[in-house]
């Protein structure tokens, strides 16, 4: 009985905090074959519990007349974030929305890796695009662990690397921007807690 009460008190102390009232993306740096300069747009949602990253020139393809550099693309983003003091955050569920044509016998995969500048820890989650797929997709993944931004300030630099690839095949295959939105979208849910 005493152990249960103690566990309840500890759990309550570790409960996630409400999001801060203010969260701003103050700078975005991009590097990679999947995001030429000017092709990435990042914003926080109104609740400050998610980031939306839109990539307008992200195309991975295989098949005749393609090279190895076409089979894999990546986009490394460095996001400068400002928020109310007294909070820290980590990434939660990540969803990727786009268009894919993956014939039977081929397979695609997308992976997101997150870390904070000044911290060697990182977290990775991935999705698989199996063969026999043709059309818009929206797939999500949860990381196994959480990496938290540093405490004691009101800024953090979040590093994110999105990579997508298709197993080499002579068949035409594609992971790309959605034909309706003209974007490959990465949605990153955030969890907050008090420092």
PDB file of C-alpha atoms in Angstrom:
ATOM      1  CA  UNK A   1       0.000   0.000   0.000  1.00  0.00           C
ATOM      2  CA  UNK A   2       2.747   2.442   0.972  1.00  0.00           C
ATOM      3  CA  UNK A   3       4.692   1.490  -2.230  1.00  0.00           C
ATOM      4  CA  UNK A   4       1.612   2.179  -4.399  1.00  0.00           C
ATOM      5  CA  UNK A   5       1.132   5.610  -2.835  1.00  0.00           C
ATOM      6  CA  UNK A   6       4.804   6.450  -3.362  1.00  0.00           C
ATOM      7  CA  UNK A   7       4.625   5.293  -6.992  1.00  0.00           C
ATOM      8  CA  UNK A   8       1.592   7.533  -7.561  1.00  0.00           C
ATOM      9  CA  UNK A   9       3.436  10.562  -6.163  1.00  0.00           C
ATOM     10  CA  UNK A  10       6.496   9.899  -8.354  1.00  0.00           C
ATOM     11  CA  UNK A  11       4.320   9.371 -11.441  1.00  0.00           C
ATOM     12  CA  UNK A  12       2.479  12.623 -10.810  1.00  0.00           C
ATOM     13  CA  UNK A  13       5.801  14.461 -10.536  1.00  0.00           C
ATOM     14  CA  UNK A  14       6.937  13.067 -13.894  1.00  0.00           C
ATOM     15  CA  UNK A  15       3.713  13.886 -15.702  1.00  0.00           C
ATOM     16  CA  UNK A  16       4.087  15.940 -18.847  1.00  0.00           C
ATOM     17  CA  UNK A  17       3.598  19.675 -18.497  1.00  0.00           C
ATOM     18  CA  UNK A  18       1.315  21.766 -20.622  1.00  0.00           C
ATOM     19  CA  UNK A  19       3.063  23.304 -23.609  1.00  0.00           C
ATOM     20  CA  UNK A  20       4.592  26.753 -23.190  1.00  0.00           C
ATOM     21  CA  UNK A  21       2.528  29.675 -24.397  1.00  0.00           C
ATOM     22  CA  UNK A  22       5.211  30.692 -26.876  1.00  0.00           C
ATOM     23  CA  UNK A  23       7.229  28.613 -29.336  1.00  0.00           C
ATOM     24  CA  UNK A  24       8.967  30.198 -32.308  1.00  0.00           C
ATOM     25  CA  UNK A  25      11.160  28.822 -35.080  1.00  0.00           C
ATOM     26  CA  UNK A  26      13.738  31.618 -35.337  1.00  0.00           C
ATOM     27  CA  UNK A  27      16.071  30.027 -37.866  1.00  0.00           C
ATOM     28  CA  UNK A  28      16.313  27.060 -40.224  1.00  0.00           C
ATOM     29  CA  UNK A  29      19.473  25.767 -41.895  1.00  0.00           C
ATOM     30  CA  UNK A  30      19.234  22.999 -44.502  1.00  0.00           C
ATOM     31  CA  UNK A  31      21.738  20.693 -46.120  1.00  0.00           C
ATOM     32  CA  UNK A  32      21.233  17.601 -48.219  1.00  0.00           C
ATOM     33  CA  UNK A  33      20.314  16.123 -51.572  1.00  0.00           C
ATOM     34  CA  UNK A  34      16.596  16.171 -50.719  1.00  0.00           C
ATOM     35  CA  UNK A  35      16.283  19.843 -49.802  1.00  0.00           C
ATOM     36  CA  UNK A  36      17.996  22.401 -52.013  1.00  0.00           C
ATOM     37  CA  UNK A  37      18.159  25.914 -50.552  1.00  0.00           C
ATOM     38  CA  UNK A  38      14.694  27.465 -50.283  1.00  0.00           C
ATOM     39  CA  UNK A  39      12.794  24.170 -50.567  1.00  0.00           C
ATOM     40  CA  UNK A  40      12.122  23.609 -46.827  1.00  0.00           C
ATOM     41  CA  UNK A  41       9.489  25.345 -44.709  1.00  0.00           C
ATOM     42  CA  UNK A  42       9.149  24.800 -40.936  1.00  0.00           C
ATOM     43  CA  UNK A  43       6.494  26.065 -38.539  1.00  0.00           C
ATOM     44  CA  UNK A  44       5.056  25.267 -35.126  1.00  0.00           C
ATOM     45  CA  UNK A  45       1.346  24.523 -34.836  1.00  0.00           C
ATOM     46  CA  UNK A  46      -1.017  26.776 -32.860  1.00  0.00           C
ATOM     47  CA  UNK A  47      -0.881  24.530 -29.772  1.00  0.00           C
ATOM     48  CA  UNK A  48       2.966  24.496 -29.702  1.00  0.00           C
ATOM     49  CA  UNK A  49       2.863  20.687 -29.517  1.00  0.00           C
ATOM     50  CA  UNK A  50       4.002  19.905 -33.072  1.00  0.00           C
ATOM     51  CA  UNK A  51       6.393  21.010 -35.780  1.00  0.00           C
ATOM     52  CA  UNK A  52       5.458  20.779 -39.457  1.00  0.00           C
ATOM     53  CA  UNK A  53       8.298  20.480 -41.968  1.00  0.00           C
ATOM     54  CA  UNK A  54       7.410  20.743 -45.665  1.00  0.00           C
ATOM     55  CA  UNK A  55       9.936  19.747 -48.333  1.00  0.00           C
ATOM     56  CA  UNK A  56       8.986  20.766 -51.868  1.00  0.00           C
ATOM     57  CA  UNK A  57      11.765  19.102 -53.912  1.00  0.00           C
ATOM     58  CA  UNK A  58      12.240  15.738 -52.205  1.00  0.00           C
ATOM     59  CA  UNK A  59      12.285  12.954 -54.826  1.00  0.00           C
ATOM     60  CA  UNK A  60      13.767   9.434 -54.492  1.00  0.00           C
ATOM     61  CA  UNK A  61      13.564   7.183 -57.538  1.00  0.00           C
ATOM     62  CA  UNK A  62      14.872   3.998 -59.100  1.00  0.00           C
ATOM     63  CA  UNK A  63      14.545   2.363 -62.484  1.00  0.00           C
ATOM     64  CA  UNK A  64      16.024   2.813 -65.944  1.00  0.00           C
ATOM     65  CA  UNK A  65      18.324   5.824 -66.398  1.00  0.00           C
ATOM     66  CA  UNK A  66      18.695   6.445 -62.645  1.00  0.00           C
ATOM     67  CA  UNK A  67      21.947   6.568 -60.689  1.00  0.00           C
ATOM     68  CA  UNK A  68      22.804   5.463 -57.164  1.00  0.00           C
ATOM     69  CA  UNK A  69      22.446   9.092 -56.014  1.00  0.00           C
ATOM     70  CA  UNK A  70      18.762   8.982 -57.103  1.00  0.00           C
ATOM     71  CA  UNK A  71      17.986   5.953 -54.885  1.00  0.00           C
ATOM     72  CA  UNK A  72      18.582   7.781 -51.582  1.00  0.00           C
ATOM     73  CA  UNK A  73      17.914  11.359 -50.494  1.00  0.00           C
ATOM     74  CA  UNK A  74      18.335  13.142 -47.202  1.00  0.00           C
ATOM     75  CA  UNK A  75      17.621  16.501 -45.652  1.00  0.00           C
ATOM     76  CA  UNK A  76      19.487  17.728 -42.566  1.00  0.00           C
ATOM     77  CA  UNK A  77      17.703  20.579 -40.804  1.00  0.00           C
ATOM     78  CA  UNK A  78      19.041  22.650 -37.944  1.00  0.00           C
ATOM     79  CA  UNK A  79      16.117  24.368 -36.209  1.00  0.00           C
ATOM     80  CA  UNK A  80      16.690  27.281 -33.836  1.00  0.00           C
ATOM     81  CA  UNK A  81      13.759  27.319 -31.414  1.00  0.00           C
ATOM     82  CA  UNK A  82      12.729  29.856 -28.761  1.00  0.00           C
ATOM     83  CA  UNK A  83      10.153  29.129 -26.055  1.00  0.00           C
ATOM     84  CA  UNK A  84       9.165  30.180 -22.551  1.00  0.00           C
ATOM     85  CA  UNK A  85      11.811  29.603 -19.870  1.00  0.00           C
ATOM     86  CA  UNK A  86      11.276  26.740 -17.428  1.00  0.00           C
ATOM     87  CA  UNK A  87      10.441  24.091 -20.052  1.00  0.00           C
ATOM     88  CA  UNK A  88      12.193  21.362 -21.970  1.00  0.00           C
ATOM     89  CA  UNK A  89      10.867  19.190 -24.799  1.00  0.00           C
ATOM     90  CA  UNK A  90      11.464  15.987 -26.684  1.00  0.00           C
ATOM     91  CA  UNK A  91      10.157  14.562 -29.945  1.00  0.00           C
ATOM     92  CA  UNK A  92       7.352  12.009 -29.919  1.00  0.00           C
ATOM     93  CA  UNK A  93       5.447  10.484 -32.812  1.00  0.00           C
ATOM     94  CA  UNK A  94       6.720  11.392 -36.278  1.00  0.00           C
ATOM     95  CA  UNK A  95       4.499  11.151 -39.347  1.00  0.00           C
ATOM     96  CA  UNK A  96       5.590  11.393 -42.978  1.00  0.00           C
ATOM     97  CA  UNK A  97       3.115  12.258 -45.730  1.00  0.00           C
ATOM     98  CA  UNK A  98       3.900  12.083 -49.422  1.00  0.00           C
ATOM     99  CA  UNK A  99       3.459  10.045 -52.590  1.00  0.00           C
ATOM    100  CA  UNK A 100       4.968   6.636 -53.307  1.00  0.00           C
ATOM    101  CA  UNK A 101       5.007   4.211 -56.207  1.00  0.00           C
ATOM    102  CA  UNK A 102       6.708   1.036 -54.954  1.00  0.00           C
ATOM    103  CA  UNK A 103       6.164  -1.987 -57.229  1.00  0.00           C
ATOM    104  CA  UNK A 104       6.010  -5.543 -55.939  1.00  0.00           C
ATOM    105  CA  UNK A 105       9.480  -6.842 -55.158  1.00  0.00           C
ATOM    106  CA  UNK A 106      10.809  -3.411 -54.186  1.00  0.00           C
ATOM    107  CA  UNK A 107      10.799  -1.659 -50.815  1.00  0.00           C
ATOM    108  CA  UNK A 108      11.222   1.889 -49.614  1.00  0.00           C
ATOM    109  CA  UNK A 109      12.042   3.289 -46.213  1.00  0.00           C
ATOM    110  CA  UNK A 110      12.112   6.692 -44.517  1.00  0.00           C
ATOM    111  CA  UNK A 111      13.926   7.472 -41.284  1.00  0.00           C
ATOM    112  CA  UNK A 112      14.111  10.516 -39.006  1.00  0.00           C
ATOM    113  CA  UNK A 113      16.952  11.115 -36.565  1.00  0.00           C
ATOM    114  CA  UNK A 114      16.787  13.858 -33.915  1.00  0.00           C
ATOM    115  CA  UNK A 115      19.419  15.320 -31.593  1.00  0.00           C
ATOM    116  CA  UNK A 116      20.139  18.560 -29.785  1.00  0.00           C
ATOM    117  CA  UNK A 117      23.261  20.584 -30.442  1.00  0.00           C
ATOM    118  CA  UNK A 118      25.697  20.026 -27.578  1.00  0.00           C
ATOM    119  CA  UNK A 119      24.278  16.587 -26.716  1.00  0.00           C
ATOM    120  CA  UNK A 120      25.658  13.341 -28.168  1.00  0.00           C
ATOM    121  CA  UNK A 121      22.396  11.422 -27.623  1.00  0.00           C
ATOM    122  CA  UNK A 122      20.047  10.966 -30.546  1.00  0.00           C
ATOM    123  CA  UNK A 123      16.756   9.247 -31.278  1.00  0.00           C
ATOM    124  CA  UNK A 124      15.727   7.554 -34.544  1.00  0.00           C
ATOM    125  CA  UNK A 125      12.394   6.309 -35.864  1.00  0.00           C
ATOM    126  CA  UNK A 126      11.532   4.885 -39.258  1.00  0.00           C
ATOM    127  CA  UNK A 127       8.734   3.738 -41.551  1.00  0.00           C
ATOM    128  CA  UNK A 128       8.681   1.086 -44.272  1.00  0.00           C
ATOM    129  CA  UNK A 129       6.964   1.462 -47.632  1.00  0.00           C
ATOM    130  CA  UNK A 130       6.308  -2.060 -48.864  1.00  0.00           C
ATOM    131  CA  UNK A 131       5.966  -3.146 -52.469  1.00  0.00           C
ATOM    132  CA  UNK A 132       2.615  -2.959 -54.213  1.00  0.00           C
ATOM    133  CA  UNK A 133       1.964   0.665 -53.158  1.00  0.00           C
ATOM    134  CA  UNK A 134       0.884   3.420 -55.537  1.00  0.00           C
ATOM    135  CA  UNK A 135      -0.542   6.670 -54.229  1.00  0.00           C
ATOM    136  CA  UNK A 136      -0.493   9.077 -51.334  1.00  0.00           C
ATOM    137  CA  UNK A 137       0.774   7.768 -48.017  1.00  0.00           C
ATOM    138  CA  UNK A 138       0.757   8.914 -44.403  1.00  0.00           C
ATOM    139  CA  UNK A 139       2.759   6.705 -42.069  1.00  0.00           C
ATOM    140  CA  UNK A 140       3.911   7.311 -38.510  1.00  0.00           C
ATOM    141  CA  UNK A 141       6.527   5.933 -36.132  1.00  0.00           C
ATOM    142  CA  UNK A 142       7.371   6.348 -32.470  1.00  0.00           C
ATOM    143  CA  UNK A 143      10.959   6.428 -31.182  1.00  0.00           C
ATOM    144  CA  UNK A 144      11.916   3.891 -28.529  1.00  0.00           C
ATOM    145  CA  UNK A 145      13.517   6.531 -26.298  1.00  0.00           C
ATOM    146  CA  UNK A 146      13.235  10.259 -25.649  1.00  0.00           C
ATOM    147  CA  UNK A 147      16.031  12.805 -25.887  1.00  0.00           C
ATOM    148  CA  UNK A 148      15.262  16.048 -24.023  1.00  0.00           C
ATOM    149  CA  UNK A 149      16.348  19.587 -24.793  1.00  0.00           C
ATOM    150  CA  UNK A 150      18.598  21.177 -22.162  1.00  0.00           C
ATOM    151  CA  UNK A 151      17.117  22.861 -19.094  1.00  0.00           C
ATOM    152  CA  UNK A 152      18.034  26.310 -17.845  1.00  0.00           C
ATOM    153  CA  UNK A 153      17.223  28.415 -20.875  1.00  0.00           C
ATOM    154  CA  UNK A 154      14.591  29.395 -23.376  1.00  0.00           C
ATOM    155  CA  UNK A 155      16.285  28.238 -26.595  1.00  0.00           C
ATOM    156  CA  UNK A 156      17.338  24.956 -28.158  1.00  0.00           C
ATOM    157  CA  UNK A 157      18.862  23.881 -31.440  1.00  0.00           C
ATOM    158  CA  UNK A 158      17.084  20.768 -32.727  1.00  0.00           C
ATOM    159  CA  UNK A 159      18.888  18.781 -35.415  1.00  0.00           C
ATOM    160  CA  UNK A 160      16.785  16.598 -37.675  1.00  0.00           C
ATOM    161  CA  UNK A 161      17.890  14.336 -40.512  1.00  0.00           C
ATOM    162  CA  UNK A 162      15.202  12.863 -42.781  1.00  0.00           C
ATOM    163  CA  UNK A 163      16.387  10.123 -45.123  1.00  0.00           C
ATOM    164  CA  UNK A 164      14.381   8.088 -47.615  1.00  0.00           C
ATOM    165  CA  UNK A 165      15.647   5.342 -49.876  1.00  0.00           C
ATOM    166  CA  UNK A 166      14.413   2.601 -52.193  1.00  0.00           C
ATOM    167  CA  UNK A 167      16.060  -0.787 -52.549  1.00  0.00           C
ATOM    168  CA  UNK A 168      17.899  -0.804 -55.906  1.00  0.00           C
ATOM    169  CA  UNK A 169      15.653  -2.189 -58.609  1.00  0.00           C
ATOM    170  CA  UNK A 170      15.350  -2.006 -62.390  1.00  0.00           C
ATOM    171  CA  UNK A 171      11.659  -1.292 -61.892  1.00  0.00           C
ATOM    172  CA  UNK A 172      10.488   2.298 -61.712  1.00  0.00           C
ATOM    173  CA  UNK A 173       9.874   3.235 -58.082  1.00  0.00           C
ATOM    174  CA  UNK A 174       9.330   6.593 -56.420  1.00  0.00           C
ATOM    175  CA  UNK A 175       9.048   8.311 -53.025  1.00  0.00           C
ATOM    176  CA  UNK A 176       8.232  11.961 -53.559  1.00  0.00           C
ATOM    177  CA  UNK A 177       6.154  15.002 -52.795  1.00  0.00           C
ATOM    178  CA  UNK A 178       2.403  14.493 -52.692  1.00  0.00           C
ATOM    179  CA  UNK A 179       0.821  15.321 -56.054  1.00  0.00           C
ATOM    180  CA  UNK A 180      -1.922  17.395 -54.439  1.00  0.00           C
ATOM    181  CA  UNK A 181       0.085  19.421 -51.903  1.00  0.00           C
ATOM    182  CA  UNK A 182       3.370  19.390 -53.889  1.00  0.00           C
ATOM    183  CA  UNK A 183       5.161  18.710 -50.571  1.00  0.00           C
ATOM    184  CA  UNK A 184       6.661  15.830 -48.644  1.00  0.00           C
ATOM    185  CA  UNK A 185       5.528  16.656 -45.106  1.00  0.00           C
ATOM    186  CA  UNK A 186       7.128  15.550 -41.834  1.00  0.00           C
ATOM    187  CA  UNK A 187       4.995  16.134 -38.726  1.00  0.00           C
ATOM    188  CA  UNK A 188       6.809  15.937 -35.384  1.00  0.00           C
ATOM    189  CA  UNK A 189       4.803  15.791 -32.149  1.00  0.00           C
ATOM    190  CA  UNK A 190       6.475  17.422 -29.139  1.00  0.00           C
ATOM    191  CA  UNK A 191       6.103  16.609 -25.470  1.00  0.00           C
ATOM    192  CA  UNK A 192       6.922  19.220 -22.848  1.00  0.00           C
ATOM    193  CA  UNK A 193       7.844  19.082 -19.191  1.00  0.00           C
ATOM    194  CA  UNK A 194       8.888  21.581 -16.571  1.00  0.00           C
ATOM    195  CA  UNK A 195      12.577  21.887 -15.734  1.00  0.00           C
TER     196      UNK A 195
END
